[in-house]
């Protein structure tokens, strides 16, 4: 009887396995990122810059843009200033030649912004914004999002040769 139950349990899909990370590849700018389970597409930019996803009150914005006014570092400085003007308390801010990250809080919200250099003077970003009440559920997604945000195959940026975007 116990073997039968064990076999039955193994045959049933586990909820964690039923939902998996889905790749998003942006052909216009040549980058990819994995979208966490449970996030649904809300909007796609008409010009192909990126997408907005949501899971309850959590928003995930993924996009790319040209670095028209300077370097990746300059771009993140502009974004950081905008967050500060909006009232965000920035508690983490790190930059290298190939990537930049910052995070902070505003009242009951948490923000994480990651940006990477792409080829042709462009940068790709994701912003994850979620309620503090969902920190235990959403925070584990950040590490995988950071690792999965990458230039498309063939692009060598300051962060090194990129893995294939699939």
Coordinates of N, CA and C in Angstrom, one line a residue:
X1 N 0.8 -1.2 0.0 CA 0.0 0.0 0.0 C 0.9 1.3 0.0
X2 N 1.9 1.3 0.8 CA 2.8 2.4 0.9 C 3.5 2.7 -0.5
X3 N 3.9 1.6 -1.1 CA 4.5 1.8 -2.4 C 3.6 2.3 -3.4
X4 N 2.3 1.9 -3.4 CA 1.3 2.4 -4.3 C 1.1 3.9 -4.1
X5 N 1.1 4.4 -2.9 CA 0.9 5.8 -2.6 C 2.1 6.6 -3.0
X6 N 3.3 6.0 -2.8 CA 4.5 6.7 -3.2 C 4.6 6.8 -4.7
X7 N 4.2 5.8 -5.4 CA 4.2 5.9 -6.9 C 3.2 6.9 -7.4
X8 N 2.0 6.9 -6.7 CA 1.0 7.9 -7.1 C 1.4 9.3 -6.9
X9 N 2.1 9.6 -5.8 CA 2.6 10.9 -5.5 C 3.7 11.3 -6.5
X10 N 4.5 10.4 -6.9 CA 5.6 10.7 -7.8 C 5.0 11.0 -9.2
X11 N 3.9 10.4 -9.5 CA 3.3 10.5 -10.8 C 2.5 11.9 -11.0
X12 N 2.1 12.4 -9.8 CA 1.4 13.7 -9.9 C 2.3 14.8 -10.0
X13 N 2.0 15.8 -10.8 CA 2.9 17.0 -10.9 C 2.9 17.8 -9.6
X14 N 4.0 18.1 -9.2 CA 4.1 19.0 -8.0 C 3.9 20.4 -8.4
X15 N 3.2 21.2 -7.6 CA 2.9 22.6 -7.9 C 4.2 23.4 -8.3
X16 N 5.3 23.2 -7.6 CA 6.5 23.9 -7.9 C 7.1 23.5 -9.2
X17 N 6.9 22.3 -9.6 CA 7.4 21.8 -10.9 C 6.4 22.2 -12.1
X18 N 5.2 22.3 -11.7 CA 4.2 22.6 -12.8 C 4.4 24.0 -13.3
X19 N 4.8 24.9 -12.5 CA 5.1 26.3 -12.9 C 6.6 26.4 -13.0
X20 N 7.1 26.8 -14.2 CA 8.6 27.0 -14.3 C 8.9 28.4 -14.8
X21 N 10.2 28.7 -14.8 CA 10.6 30.0 -15.3 C 10.5 30.0 -16.8
X22 N 10.1 31.1 -17.4 CA 9.9 31.2 -18.8 C 10.9 32.2 -19.4
X23 N 11.6 31.8 -20.5 CA 12.6 32.8 -21.0 C 11.9 33.9 -21.8
X24 N 12.4 35.1 -21.7 CA 11.9 36.2 -22.6 C 13.2 36.6 -23.3
X25 N 13.1 36.6 -24.6 CA 14.2 37.1 -25.5 C 13.8 38.3 -26.2
X26 N 14.5 39.4 -26.1 CA 14.2 40.6 -26.8 C 15.1 40.7 -28.1
X27 N 14.5 40.5 -29.2 CA 15.2 40.5 -30.5 C 15.7 41.9 -30.9
X28 N 15.0 42.9 -30.5 CA 15.4 44.3 -30.9 C 16.7 44.7 -30.3
X29 N 16.9 44.4 -29.0 CA 18.1 44.8 -28.4 C 19.1 43.7 -28.1
X30 N 18.7 42.4 -28.3 CA 19.6 41.3 -28.1 C 19.9 41.0 -26.7
X31 N 18.8 40.7 -25.9 CA 19.1 40.3 -24.5 C 18.0 39.3 -24.1
X32 N 18.2 38.6 -23.0 CA 17.3 37.6 -22.5 C 17.2 37.7 -21.0
X33 N 16.1 37.2 -20.5 CA 15.9 37.1 -19.0 C 14.9 36.0 -18.8
X34 N 15.0 35.4 -17.7 CA 14.0 34.3 -17.3 C 12.9 35.0 -16.4
X35 N 11.7 34.7 -16.8 CA 10.5 35.3 -16.0 C 10.1 34.3 -15.0
X36 N 10.0 34.7 -13.7 CA 9.6 33.8 -12.7 C 8.2 33.1 -12.8
X37 N 8.0 32.0 -12.2 CA 6.7 31.4 -12.3 C 5.6 32.2 -11.6
X38 N 4.4 32.2 -12.2 CA 3.3 33.0 -11.7 C 3.2 34.4 -12.2
X39 N 4.2 34.9 -12.9 CA 4.1 36.2 -13.5 C 3.4 36.1 -14.8
X40 N 2.5 37.0 -15.1 CA 1.8 37.1 -16.3 C 2.1 38.4 -17.1
X41 N 2.1 38.3 -18.4 CA 2.4 39.4 -19.2 C 1.2 40.4 -19.1
X42 N 1.5 41.6 -18.8 CA 0.5 42.7 -18.7 C 0.6 43.6 -19.9
X43 N 1.8 43.9 -20.4 CA 1.9 44.9 -21.5 C 3.2 44.6 -22.2
X44 N 3.2 44.8 -23.5 CA 4.4 44.8 -24.3 C 4.6 46.1 -25.0
X45 N 5.8 46.7 -25.0 CA 6.0 48.0 -25.6 C 5.8 47.9 -27.1
X46 N 5.1 48.8 -27.7 CA 4.8 48.9 -29.1 C 6.1 48.9 -29.9
X47 N 7.2 49.5 -29.4 CA 8.4 49.6 -30.2 C 9.4 48.4 -29.9
X48 N 9.0 47.4 -29.1 CA 9.8 46.3 -28.9 C 10.9 46.5 -27.9
X49 N 10.8 47.5 -27.0 CA 11.8 47.8 -26.0 C 11.7 46.8 -24.9
X50 N 10.6 46.3 -24.5 CA 10.4 45.4 -23.4 C 9.0 45.1 -23.0
X51 N 8.9 44.5 -21.8 CA 7.6 44.1 -21.3 C 7.4 44.4 -19.9
X52 N 6.1 44.3 -19.4 CA 5.7 44.4 -18.0 C 5.0 43.2 -17.7
X53 N 5.4 42.6 -16.5 CA 4.7 41.4 -16.0 C 4.2 41.7 -14.6
X54 N 3.2 40.9 -14.1 CA 2.7 41.1 -12.8 C 2.4 39.8 -12.1
X55 N 2.5 39.8 -10.8 CA 2.0 38.7 -10.0 C 1.4 39.3 -8.8
X56 N 0.1 39.4 -8.7 CA -0.6 40.1 -7.7 C -0.2 41.6 -7.7
X57 N 0.3 42.1 -6.6 CA 0.8 43.4 -6.5 C 2.2 43.6 -6.9
X58 N 2.9 42.6 -7.3 CA 4.3 42.7 -7.7 C 4.4 43.0 -9.2
X59 N 5.3 43.9 -9.6 CA 5.5 44.3 -11.0 C 6.9 43.9 -11.3
X60 N 7.1 43.4 -12.5 CA 8.4 43.1 -13.1 C 8.5 43.8 -14.5
X61 N 9.3 44.8 -14.6 CA 9.5 45.5 -15.8 C 10.9 45.1 -16.4
X62 N 10.9 44.7 -17.7 CA 12.0 44.3 -18.4 C 12.1 45.1 -19.7
X63 N 13.3 45.8 -19.9 CA 13.4 46.6 -21.1 C 14.9 46.8 -21.4
X64 N 15.1 47.4 -22.6 CA 16.4 47.9 -23.0 C 16.3 49.3 -23.6
X65 N 17.4 50.0 -23.6 CA 17.5 51.3 -24.2 C 18.9 51.6 -24.7
X66 N 19.0 52.6 -25.6 CA 20.3 53.1 -26.0 C 20.9 54.0 -24.9
X67 N 22.2 53.9 -24.8 CA 22.9 54.8 -23.8 C 23.3 56.1 -24.6
X68 N 22.3 56.9 -24.8 CA 22.5 58.1 -25.6 C 23.3 59.2 -24.9
X69 N 23.2 59.2 -23.6 CA 23.8 60.3 -22.8 C 25.1 59.9 -22.0
X70 N 25.7 58.8 -22.4 CA 26.9 58.4 -21.7 C 27.1 57.0 -21.6
X71 N 27.6 56.6 -20.4 CA 27.9 55.2 -20.1 C 26.8 54.5 -19.3
X72 N 27.0 53.2 -19.1 CA 26.1 52.5 -18.2 C 26.0 53.1 -16.8
X73 N 27.2 53.5 -16.3 CA 27.3 54.2 -15.0 C 26.5 55.5 -15.0
X74 N 26.6 56.3 -16.1 CA 25.8 57.5 -16.2 C 24.3 57.3 -16.2
X75 N 23.9 56.2 -16.9 CA 22.5 55.8 -17.0 C 22.0 55.5 -15.6
X76 N 22.7 54.7 -14.8 CA 22.3 54.3 -13.5 C 22.3 55.5 -12.5
X77 N 23.2 56.4 -12.7 CA 23.1 57.6 -11.9 C 21.8 58.4 -12.1
X78 N 21.4 58.5 -13.3 CA 20.2 59.2 -13.7 C 19.0 58.5 -13.0
X79 N 19.0 57.2 -13.2 CA 17.9 56.4 -12.6 C 17.9 56.5 -11.1
X80 N 19.1 56.4 -10.5 CA 19.1 56.5 -9.0 C 18.6 57.9 -8.5
X81 N 18.9 59.0 -9.2 CA 18.4 60.3 -8.9 C 16.9 60.3 -9.0
X82 N 16.4 59.7 -10.0 CA 14.9 59.7 -10.2 C 14.3 58.9 -9.0
X83 N 14.8 57.8 -8.6 CA 14.3 57.1 -7.5 C 14.3 57.9 -6.2
X84 N 15.4 58.6 -6.0 CA 15.5 59.5 -4.8 C 14.5 60.6 -4.8
X85 N 14.3 61.2 -6.0 CA 13.2 62.2 -6.1 C 11.8 61.7 -5.8
X86 N 11.6 60.4 -6.1 CA 10.3 59.8 -5.9 C 10.2 59.4 -4.4
X87 N 11.3 59.5 -3.6 CA 11.2 59.2 -2.2 C 11.8 57.9 -1.8
X88 N 12.3 57.1 -2.7 CA 12.9 55.8 -2.4 C 14.1 56.0 -1.5
X89 N 14.3 55.1 -0.5 CA 15.5 55.1 0.4 C 16.4 54.0 -0.2
X90 N 17.4 54.4 -0.9 CA 18.3 53.4 -1.6 C 19.3 52.9 -0.5
X91 N 19.2 51.5 -0.3 CA 20.1 50.9 0.7 C 21.2 50.1 0.1
X92 N 21.1 49.8 -1.2 CA 22.2 49.0 -1.9 C 22.4 49.7 -3.3
X93 N 23.6 49.9 -3.6 CA 24.0 50.6 -4.9 C 25.4 50.1 -5.3
X94 N 25.5 49.3 -6.3 CA 26.8 48.8 -6.7 C 26.9 48.9 -8.3
X95 N 28.1 49.3 -8.7 CA 28.3 49.4 -10.2 C 29.7 48.8 -10.6
X96 N 29.7 48.2 -11.8 CA 31.0 47.8 -12.4 C 30.9 48.3 -13.8
X97 N 31.9 48.0 -14.6 CA 31.9 48.4 -16.0 C 30.8 47.7 -16.8
X98 N 30.4 46.5 -16.4 CA 29.4 45.8 -17.2 C 28.0 45.7 -16.6
X99 N 27.8 46.0 -15.3 CA 26.5 45.9 -14.7 C 26.4 46.9 -13.5
X100 N 25.1 47.2 -13.1 CA 24.8 48.0 -12.0 C 23.6 47.5 -11.3
X101 N 23.5 47.6 -10.0 CA 22.3 47.2 -9.3 C 22.1 48.2 -8.2
X102 N 20.8 48.4 -7.9 CA 20.4 49.1 -6.7 C 19.1 48.6 -6.1
X103 N 18.9 48.8 -4.9 CA 17.6 48.4 -4.3 C 17.3 49.4 -3.1
X104 N 16.0 49.4 -2.8 CA 15.6 50.3 -1.7 C 14.2 50.1 -1.4
X105 N 13.7 51.0 -0.5 CA 12.3 50.9 0.0 C 11.6 52.2 -0.1
X106 N 10.3 52.2 -0.2 CA 9.5 53.3 -0.1 C 8.2 52.9 0.6
X107 N 8.0 53.4 1.7 CA 6.8 53.1 2.6 C 6.8 51.6 2.7
X108 N 5.8 50.9 2.1 CA 5.7 49.5 2.2 C 6.1 48.7 1.0
X109 N 6.9 49.3 0.1 CA 7.4 48.7 -1.1 C 8.9 48.5 -1.2
X110 N 9.3 47.5 -1.9 CA 10.7 47.2 -2.1 C 11.0 47.2 -3.6
X111 N 12.1 47.7 -3.9 CA 12.5 47.9 -5.3 C 13.9 47.2 -5.5
X112 N 14.1 46.5 -6.7 CA 15.4 46.1 -7.1 C 15.5 46.4 -8.5
X113 N 16.6 47.1 -8.9 CA 16.9 47.4 -10.3 C 18.2 46.9 -10.7
X114 N 18.3 46.1 -11.8 CA 19.5 45.6 -12.3 C 19.6 46.0 -13.8
X115 N 20.8 46.5 -14.1 CA 21.1 46.9 -15.5 C 22.4 46.3 -15.9
X116 N 22.4 45.8 -17.2 CA 23.7 45.3 -17.8 C 24.0 46.0 -19.1
X117 N 25.3 46.0 -19.4 CA 25.7 46.6 -20.7 C 25.4 45.6 -21.8
X118 N 25.0 46.1 -23.0 CA 24.8 45.3 -24.2 C 25.7 45.8 -25.2
X119 N 25.7 45.2 -26.4 CA 26.4 45.7 -27.5 C 25.8 46.9 -28.1
X120 N 26.5 47.6 -28.9 CA 26.0 48.8 -29.6 C 25.5 49.9 -28.7
X121 N 26.2 50.2 -27.6 CA 25.9 51.2 -26.7 C 24.5 51.2 -26.2
X122 N 24.1 50.0 -25.7 CA 22.7 49.8 -25.2 C 22.8 49.1 -23.8
X123 N 21.8 49.2 -23.1 CA 21.7 48.5 -21.7 C 20.3 47.9 -21.6
X124 N 20.3 46.7 -20.9 CA 19.1 46.0 -20.6 C 18.9 46.1 -19.1
X125 N 17.6 46.2 -18.6 CA 17.3 46.3 -17.2 C 16.1 45.5 -16.9
X126 N 16.0 45.2 -15.6 CA 14.8 44.7 -15.0 C 14.6 45.5 -13.7
X127 N 13.3 45.8 -13.4 CA 13.0 46.4 -12.1 C 11.9 45.5 -11.5
X128 N 12.1 45.0 -10.3 CA 11.2 44.2 -9.6 C 10.7 45.1 -8.4
X129 N 9.4 45.4 -8.4 CA 8.8 46.2 -7.3 C 7.7 45.4 -6.6
X130 N 7.8 45.3 -5.3 CA 6.8 44.4 -4.6 C 6.6 44.9 -3.2
X131 N 5.4 44.5 -2.6 CA 5.1 44.9 -1.3 C 6.0 44.2 -0.2
X132 N 6.4 44.9 0.8 CA 7.2 44.3 1.9 C 6.5 43.0 2.4
X133 N 5.2 43.0 2.4 CA 4.5 41.8 2.9 C 4.8 40.6 2.0
X134 N 5.3 40.7 0.8 CA 5.6 39.6 -0.1 C 7.1 39.3 -0.1
X135 N 7.9 39.9 0.8 CA 9.3 39.8 0.7 C 9.8 38.3 0.7
X136 N 9.2 37.5 1.6 CA 9.7 36.1 1.7 C 9.4 35.4 0.5
X137 N 8.3 35.7 -0.2 CA 7.9 35.0 -1.5 C 8.7 35.5 -2.7
X138 N 8.9 36.8 -2.8 CA 9.5 37.4 -4.0 C 11.0 37.5 -3.9
X139 N 11.6 37.8 -2.8 CA 13.1 38.0 -2.7 C 13.9 36.9 -3.3
X140 N 13.5 35.6 -3.1 CA 14.3 34.5 -3.8 C 14.4 34.6 -5.3
X141 N 13.5 35.3 -5.9 CA 13.5 35.5 -7.4 C 14.7 36.4 -7.9
X142 N 15.1 37.3 -7.0 CA 16.1 38.3 -7.4 C 17.4 37.7 -7.9
X143 N 17.9 36.7 -7.2 CA 19.2 36.1 -7.6 C 19.1 35.4 -9.0
X144 N 18.0 34.7 -9.2 CA 17.9 34.1 -10.5 C 17.7 35.1 -11.6
X145 N 16.9 36.1 -11.4 CA 16.7 37.2 -12.4 C 18.0 37.8 -12.7
X146 N 18.8 38.1 -11.7 CA 20.1 38.7 -11.9 C 21.0 37.9 -12.8
X147 N 21.1 36.6 -12.5 CA 21.9 35.6 -13.3 C 21.4 35.4 -14.7
X148 N 20.1 35.5 -14.8 CA 19.5 35.2 -16.2 C 19.5 36.4 -17.1
X149 N 19.6 37.6 -16.6 CA 19.6 38.8 -17.5 C 21.0 38.8 -18.2
X150 N 20.9 38.7 -19.5 CA 22.2 38.5 -20.2 C 22.0 39.0 -21.7
X151 N 23.2 39.4 -22.3 CA 23.1 39.7 -23.7 C 22.9 38.5 -24.5
X152 N 22.4 38.7 -25.7 CA 22.2 37.6 -26.6 C 23.6 37.0 -27.1
X153 N 23.5 35.9 -27.7 CA 24.7 35.2 -28.2 C 25.4 36.1 -29.2
X154 N 26.7 36.1 -29.1 CA 27.5 36.9 -30.1 C 27.9 38.3 -29.6
X155 N 27.2 38.8 -28.5 CA 27.5 40.1 -28.0 C 28.6 39.9 -26.9
X156 N 29.6 40.6 -27.0 CA 30.7 40.7 -25.9 C 30.7 42.0 -25.4
X157 N 30.3 42.1 -24.1 CA 30.2 43.4 -23.4 C 31.3 43.4 -22.3
X158 N 31.4 44.5 -21.5 CA 32.4 44.5 -20.5 C 32.2 43.4 -19.4
X159 N 31.0 42.8 -19.4 CA 30.8 41.7 -18.4 C 31.3 40.4 -19.0
X160 N 31.8 40.4 -20.2 CA 32.3 39.1 -20.8 C 31.5 38.6 -21.9
X161 N 31.9 37.5 -22.5 CA 31.2 36.9 -23.6 C 29.9 36.3 -23.0
X162 N 28.8 36.5 -23.7 CA 27.5 36.2 -23.3 C 27.1 34.8 -23.7
X163 N 26.3 34.1 -22.8 CA 25.8 32.8 -23.1 C 24.7 33.0 -24.1
X164 N 24.3 31.9 -24.8 CA 23.2 31.9 -25.8 C 21.9 32.3 -25.1
X165 N 21.2 33.2 -25.7 CA 19.8 33.5 -25.2 C 18.8 32.6 -25.9
X166 N 18.1 31.8 -25.2 CA 17.1 30.9 -25.8 C 15.7 31.2 -25.3

